[in-house]
Coordinates of C-alpha atoms in Angstrom, one line a residue:
X17 CA 83.4 125.3 149.1
X18 CA 86.1 128.0 149.3
X19 CA 88.1 128.4 146.1
X20 CA 91.7 129.5 146.3
X21 CA 92.4 132.7 144.5
X22 CA 93.7 132.3 141.0
X23 CA 97.5 132.1 140.8
X24 CA 99.6 131.7 137.7
X25 CA 96.6 133.0 135.7
X26 CA 98.5 133.0 132.4
X27 CA 98.5 129.5 131.0
X28 CA 99.5 127.7 127.8
X29 CA 97.7 124.5 127.0
X30 CA 99.3 122.1 124.5
X31 CA 97.2 119.3 123.0
X32 CA 98.0 117.0 120.1
X33 CA 94.6 116.3 118.6
X34 CA 93.5 112.8 117.6
X35 CA 92.6 112.0 114.0
X36 CA 89.2 110.9 115.4
X37 CA 87.8 113.2 118.2
X38 CA 87.7 111.4 121.5
X39 CA 87.3 111.8 125.2
X40 CA 90.7 113.5 125.7
X41 CA 89.7 116.3 123.2
X42 CA 86.5 116.9 125.2
X43 CA 88.5 117.0 128.5
X44 CA 90.8 119.7 127.1
X45 CA 87.9 121.8 125.8
X46 CA 86.0 121.5 129.1
X47 CA 89.0 122.4 131.2
X48 CA 89.9 125.4 129.1
X49 CA 86.3 126.7 129.2
X50 CA 86.1 126.3 133.0
X51 CA 89.4 128.1 133.6
X52 CA 88.5 130.9 131.4
X53 CA 85.2 131.3 133.1
X54 CA 87.0 131.6 136.4
X55 CA 89.6 134.3 135.6
X56 CA 92.4 132.5 133.8
X57 CA 94.0 133.6 130.6
X58 CA 94.4 130.4 128.6
X59 CA 96.3 130.1 125.4
X60 CA 96.0 126.9 123.3
X61 CA 98.5 125.4 121.0
X62 CA 97.2 122.4 119.1
X63 CA 99.1 119.9 116.9
X64 CA 97.7 117.3 114.5
X65 CA 98.8 113.9 113.3
X66 CA 97.9 114.2 109.7
X67 CA 101.5 113.5 108.6
X68 CA 101.3 110.0 109.9
X69 CA 98.7 109.2 107.3
X70 CA 100.9 110.3 104.5
X71 CA 102.0 107.9 101.7
X72 CA 105.0 110.1 101.0
X73 CA 108.1 108.2 102.4
X74 CA 109.9 111.5 103.2
X75 CA 107.0 112.8 105.2
X76 CA 106.6 109.5 107.0
X77 CA 110.3 109.5 107.8
X78 CA 110.2 113.0 109.2
X79 CA 107.1 112.1 111.2
X80 CA 108.9 109.2 112.7
X81 CA 111.9 111.4 113.7
X82 CA 109.4 113.7 115.5
X83 CA 108.6 110.8 117.8
X84 CA 111.9 111.7 119.5
X85 CA 112.0 115.5 119.4
X86 CA 110.1 117.8 117.1
X87 CA 112.3 120.9 116.7
X88 CA 109.4 122.9 115.1
X89 CA 107.2 122.1 118.1
X90 CA 110.0 123.0 120.5
X91 CA 110.5 126.5 119.0
X92 CA 106.8 127.1 118.5
X93 CA 106.0 126.5 122.2
X94 CA 109.2 128.3 123.4
X95 CA 108.1 131.4 121.5
X96 CA 104.6 131.4 122.8
X97 CA 105.7 131.1 126.4
X98 CA 108.1 134.0 126.0
X99 CA 105.6 136.2 124.0
X100 CA 102.7 135.8 126.4
X101 CA 104.7 135.5 129.6
X102 CA 103.3 132.1 130.3
X103 CA 103.6 130.9 133.9
X104 CA 102.4 127.3 133.5
X105 CA 102.6 125.0 130.5
X106 CA 99.9 122.4 130.8
X107 CA 100.1 119.5 128.3
X108 CA 97.5 116.9 127.8
X109 CA 98.4 114.7 124.7
X110 CA 101.8 115.2 123.0
X111 CA 101.8 112.1 120.8
X112 CA 103.0 112.2 118.2
X113 CA 103.7 115.5 116.4
X114 CA 104.1 117.7 119.5
X115 CA 106.5 115.2 121.0
X116 CA 108.3 115.5 124.4
X117 CA 110.1 118.5 123.0
X118 CA 107.3 120.7 124.4
X119 CA 108.4 119.9 128.0
X120 CA 112.0 120.9 127.2
X121 CA 110.8 124.1 125.6
X122 CA 108.7 124.9 128.7
X123 CA 111.5 124.5 131.1
X124 CA 114.0 126.4 129.0
X125 CA 111.5 129.2 128.6
X126 CA 111.0 129.4 132.4
X127 CA 107.5 128.0 132.7
X128 CA 106.4 125.4 135.1
X129 CA 105.3 122.2 133.3
X130 CA 102.2 120.2 134.1
X131 CA 101.2 117.0 132.2
X132 CA 97.8 115.2 132.4
X133 CA 98.1 111.5 131.5
X134 CA 94.9 110.1 130.0
X135 CA 96.2 106.8 128.6
X136 CA 99.1 104.3 129.0
X137 CA 101.3 105.4 126.1
X138 CA 104.3 106.0 128.3
X139 CA 104.2 102.3 129.3
X140 CA 102.5 100.5 126.4
X141 CA 103.1 100.9 122.6
X142 CA 99.4 100.8 121.8
X143 CA 98.5 102.8 124.9
X144 CA 95.7 100.3 125.8
X145 CA 97.3 97.4 127.7
X146 CA 95.3 95.3 125.3
X147 CA 96.4 92.6 122.9
X148 CA 94.9 89.5 121.4
X149 CA 91.5 90.0 123.0
X150 CA 92.6 90.6 126.5
X151 CA 94.7 92.6 129.0
X152 CA 98.4 92.6 128.3
X153 CA 101.1 94.0 130.7
X154 CA 104.1 92.3 129.1
X155 CA 106.1 95.5 128.5
X156 CA 105.5 96.6 132.1
X157 CA 106.4 93.2 133.5
X158 CA 109.5 93.0 131.3
X159 CA 110.6 96.6 132.1
X160 CA 111.2 96.7 128.4
X161 CA 109.3 97.5 125.1
X162 CA 110.7 94.5 123.4
X163 CA 107.5 92.5 123.8
X164 CA 105.6 95.3 122.1
X165 CA 108.0 95.5 119.2
X166 CA 107.9 91.7 118.8
X167 CA 104.1 91.8 118.6
X168 CA 104.0 95.0 116.4
X169 CA 101.7 96.7 118.9
X170 CA 101.9 100.1 117.3
X171 CA 99.9 100.3 114.1
X172 CA 100.7 96.6 113.5
X173 CA 104.2 97.6 112.3
X174 CA 107.4 96.2 113.8
X175 CA 109.3 99.2 112.4
X176 CA 107.0 101.8 113.8
X177 CA 106.8 100.0 117.0
X178 CA 110.6 100.0 117.3
X179 CA 110.8 103.7 116.5
X180 CA 108.2 104.5 119.2
X181 CA 109.8 102.2 121.7
X182 CA 113.2 103.9 121.1
X183 CA 111.7 107.3 121.6
X184 CA 110.0 106.3 124.9
X185 CA 113.2 104.7 126.1
X186 CA 115.2 107.7 125.0
X187 CA 113.2 110.1 127.1
X188 CA 113.4 107.8 130.1
X189 CA 117.2 107.8 129.8
X190 CA 117.3 111.6 129.1
X191 CA 115.3 112.3 132.2
X192 CA 112.4 114.0 130.5
X193 CA 109.8 112.6 132.9
X194 CA 112.0 113.0 136.0
X195 CA 113.3 116.5 135.4
X196 CA 111.3 118.3 132.6
X197 CA 107.7 117.7 134.0
X198 CA 107.1 119.5 137.4
X199 CA 103.7 118.0 138.0
X200 CA 101.9 114.9 136.7
X201 CA 98.1 114.7 136.9
X202 CA 96.7 111.2 136.6
X203 CA 93.2 109.9 136.7
X204 CA 93.6 106.9 139.0
X205 CA 96.0 105.4 141.5
X206 CA 96.9 102.7 138.9
X207 CA 98.6 105.2 136.7
X208 CA 100.4 106.7 139.7
X209 CA 101.9 103.3 140.4
X210 CA 103.0 103.0 136.8
X211 CA 104.8 106.3 136.9
X212 CA 106.5 105.5 140.2
X213 CA 107.6 102.2 138.5
X214 CA 109.7 104.2 136.0
X215 CA 111.2 106.4 138.8
X216 CA 108.9 109.4 139.1
X217 CA 108.7 110.7 142.6
X218 CA 105.2 110.1 144.1
X219 CA 105.2 113.7 145.5
X220 CA 105.1 115.0 141.9
X221 CA 101.9 113.1 141.0
X222 CA 98.4 114.2 141.7
X223 CA 95.4 111.9 141.3
X224 CA 92.5 114.0 140.0
X225 CA 89.2 112.9 138.4
X226 CA 87.9 114.0 135.1
X227 CA 84.8 116.3 135.3
X228 CA 81.9 117.5 133.2
X229 CA 79.7 120.5 133.5
X230 CA 76.5 119.9 135.3
X231 CA 73.7 118.3 133.3
X232 CA 70.0 117.8 134.0
X233 CA 69.2 114.9 136.3
X234 CA 66.2 112.8 135.2
X235 CA 64.5 110.4 137.6
X236 CA 63.2 107.0 136.6
X237 CA 59.6 107.8 136.5
X238 CA 60.1 109.6 133.2
X239 CA 62.6 107.2 131.6
X240 CA 61.9 104.7 128.8
X241 CA 62.7 101.0 128.7
X242 CA 65.7 101.2 126.4
X243 CA 69.4 100.7 127.3
X244 CA 72.1 102.9 125.8
X245 CA 75.6 102.4 124.5
X246 CA 77.4 105.6 123.5
X247 CA 81.1 105.5 122.5
X248 CA 83.5 104.2 119.9
X249 CA 82.4 101.2 117.9
X250 CA 85.5 99.1 118.2
X251 CA 86.3 95.5 119.0
X252 CA 88.1 96.4 122.3
X253 CA 85.1 98.3 123.4
X254 CA 83.2 95.1 124.0
X255 CA 80.7 95.7 121.2
X256 CA 80.5 92.0 120.2
X257 CA 79.5 90.5 123.6
X258 CA 77.2 93.4 124.3
X259 CA 75.2 92.8 121.1
X260 CA 75.2 89.1 121.8
X261 CA 73.7 89.7 125.3
X262 CA 70.9 91.9 123.9
X263 CA 70.2 89.4 121.0
X264 CA 69.7 86.7 123.7
X265 CA 67.5 88.8 126.0
X266 CA 65.4 90.6 123.5
X267 CA 65.7 93.8 125.5
X268 CA 66.0 97.2 123.7
X269 CA 69.4 98.7 123.0
X270 CA 70.3 102.0 121.4
X271 CA 73.9 102.2 120.0
X272 CA 75.4 105.7 119.3
X273 CA 78.9 106.3 118.0
X274 CA 81.3 105.5 115.1
X275 CA 84.3 103.2 114.5
X276 CA 85.6 100.3 112.6
X277 CA 82.9 97.9 113.7
X278 CA 80.0 99.9 112.3
X279 CA 79.4 97.4 109.5
X280 CA 79.1 94.6 112.0
X281 CA 76.7 96.6 114.2
X282 CA 74.5 97.5 111.2
X283 CA 74.4 93.9 110.0
X284 CA 73.2 92.8 113.5
X285 CA 70.5 95.4 114.2
X286 CA 66.9 94.2 114.7
X287 CA 63.6 95.5 116.1
X288 CA 65.1 95.7 119.5
X289 CA 68.7 96.8 118.7
X290 CA 69.0 100.1 116.9
X291 CA 72.1 101.9 115.6
X292 CA 71.7 105.7 115.4
X293 CA 75.2 106.8 114.4
X294 CA 77.4 109.5 115.7
X295 CA 75.4 112.0 117.9
X296 CA 76.2 115.5 119.1
X297 CA 77.0 116.0 122.8
X298 CA 73.6 117.7 123.2
X299 CA 71.9 114.6 121.7
X300 CA 73.9 112.3 123.9
X301 CA 72.9 114.2 127.0
X302 CA 69.2 113.7 126.1
X303 CA 69.7 110.0 125.6
X304 CA 71.3 109.7 129.1
X305 CA 68.3 111.3 130.5
X306 CA 65.9 109.0 128.8
X307 CA 67.6 105.5 129.0
X308 CA 66.8 102.9 131.6
X309 CA 70.5 102.0 132.0
X310 CA 73.9 102.8 130.4
X311 CA 76.0 99.9 129.1
X312 CA 79.8 100.2 129.4
X313 CA 81.2 96.9 128.0
X314 CA 84.8 97.9 127.4
X315 CA 87.4 95.2 127.5
X316 CA 90.1 97.8 128.2
X317 CA 91.7 99.1 131.4
X318 CA 90.1 102.4 130.9
X319 CA 91.6 105.5 132.6
X320 CA 88.4 107.3 133.6
X321 CA 85.7 107.0 131.0
X322 CA 83.8 110.3 130.4
X323 CA 80.6 108.4 129.5
X324 CA 80.5 106.9 132.9
X325 CA 80.7 110.3 134.5
X326 CA 77.9 111.5 132.1
X327 CA 75.7 108.6 133.2
X328 CA 76.3 109.5 136.9
X329 CA 75.4 113.1 136.2
X330 CA 72.2 112.3 134.5
X331 CA 71.2 109.7 137.1
X332 CA 71.3 106.9 134.4
X333 CA 72.3 103.6 136.2
X334 CA 75.6 102.3 134.6
X335 CA 76.2 98.7 134.0
X336 CA 80.0 98.3 133.4
X337 CA 82.5 95.6 132.6
X338 CA 84.7 95.3 135.8
X339 CA 88.3 96.5 135.6
X340 CA 90.7 97.9 138.0
X341 CA 89.5 101.5 137.3
X342 CA 85.7 100.9 136.7
X343 CA 85.6 99.0 139.9
X344 CA 87.0 102.0 141.8
X345 CA 84.5 104.4 140.1
X346 CA 81.4 102.4 140.5
X347 CA 80.0 100.7 143.7
X348 CA 78.3 97.5 142.7
X349 CA 74.6 97.5 143.7
X350 CA 74.8 101.0 145.1
X351 CA 75.2 103.4 142.1
X352 CA 75.4 100.8 139.3
X353 CA 76.3 97.3 138.5
X354 CA 79.5 95.5 137.5
X355 CA 79.9 92.3 135.5
X356 CA 82.6 90.1 134.0
X357 CA 83.8 91.8 130.8
X358 CA 83.5 89.9 127.6
X359 CA 80.8 87.6 129.0
X360 CA 77.4 88.1 127.5
X361 CA 75.7 85.9 130.2
X362 CA 77.3 87.9 133.0
X363 CA 76.1 91.2 131.3
X364 CA 72.5 89.8 131.2
X365 CA 72.7 88.8 134.8
X366 CA 73.7 92.4 135.7
X367 CA 70.9 93.8 133.6
X368 CA 68.5 91.3 135.3
X369 CA 69.5 92.7 138.7
X370 CA 68.4 96.2 137.5
X371 CA 65.2 94.8 135.9
X372 CA 64.2 93.2 139.2
X373 CA 64.1 96.6 141.0
X374 CA 60.8 98.4 141.5
X375 CA 60.5 102.1 140.8
X376 CA 61.4 103.1 144.4
X377 CA 64.6 101.1 144.4
X378 CA 65.5 102.4 140.9
X379 CA 65.1 106.0 142.2
X380 CA 67.5 105.3 145.1
X381 CA 70.1 103.8 142.8
X382 CA 69.7 106.7 140.4
X383 CA 70.0 109.2 143.2
X384 CA 73.2 107.5 144.4
X385 CA 74.6 107.7 140.9
X386 CA 73.9 111.5 140.9
X387 CA 75.5 111.8 144.3
X388 CA 78.6 110.1 143.0
X389 CA 78.8 112.8 140.3
X390 CA 78.2 115.7 142.7
X391 CA 80.8 114.3 145.2
X392 CA 83.6 113.3 142.8
X393 CA 83.1 114.7 139.2
X394 CA 81.5 118.1 139.5
X395 CA 83.4 121.0 138.0
X396 CA 83.6 122.9 141.3
X397 CA 85.7 120.0 142.8
X398 CA 88.0 120.0 139.7
X399 CA 88.5 123.8 139.9
X400 CA 89.7 123.6 143.5
X401 CA 92.2 120.9 142.7
X402 CA 93.5 122.4 139.5
X403 CA 93.9 125.9 141.1
X404 CA 95.8 124.3 143.9
X405 CA 98.1 122.5 141.4
X406 CA 98.8 125.8 139.5
X407 CA 99.4 127.7 142.7
X408 CA 101.9 125.2 144.0
X409 CA 103.8 125.5 140.7
X410 CA 104.3 129.2 141.3

């Protein structure tokens, strides 16, 4: 594969870190490492959201104001662009401290601006399209954030929901997304449609997959008989029906991760269901190489789950709750299995389909999963696309 020569090699990445490290943080780290390895000079400006946990009312008030436009972030990014002669400003997450001010700073300083959208915060106050145990698209359907304010979708607070909604609406009216971002990178066609729904020109939107560095493939002859869940331990991640399914079947399940439902998980462990806590990336990679199948039970409309890509790379057959995006990533019966999210019986049926396969059929399924990684999520594919994006923003 012929790689275009690096253009716009002086880059500034802006990323607002989450209070709990997640997939987006890993994507940023992976992308910076890859670009530096291939000749780019990448500067990183990180922001944090610690002020949103403060009990000081003045600090909280100022943090709320920053939803709209953080002057400190504006000047910080502007100075960095001028100092290092940055050609391209690439922003991943800007909520909440960085704020959309970073795009205004980029344009004023003369840089081209690129934004990767990982979640649905521009269209949904809780960024998940999830409420009351199921998918919710009320704000998109209403073309207004009023339903989200009414349901207190942001941090269960009507006041904070109203402030965030006002900020998002302000930047739509101010033309931030139409005029201050030169290129949007989205993970799937669904997000592209959402952006076009608020007036963004489709020609400014590139659909590009996440990627991970290559990991060791393990065939099924050397795997154990245990299924794996690795991710956040939260209600919306489908933990409850997953555990119900394995309690019913008696099959072995290993759960790795952390979150608000850890107590529930610990209370429901057994001889066949084990909780091993938060693991390092290196430990997770080994678990993917050992497990019989990877369970992805999320009830959310996920963007592009990194753990599914990790499963593909290692050749671990994924069994995923069907959604608009997981259904586009995974071919049922070819490189994994889909089931009805939230339904323990449906999950057990999908697992049963895998259990019925002999070693030869498992090897074929696993090999197809690996090919899916090589053809869609390998770093070399990502590098070609991202170089092309930066070159076109010259």
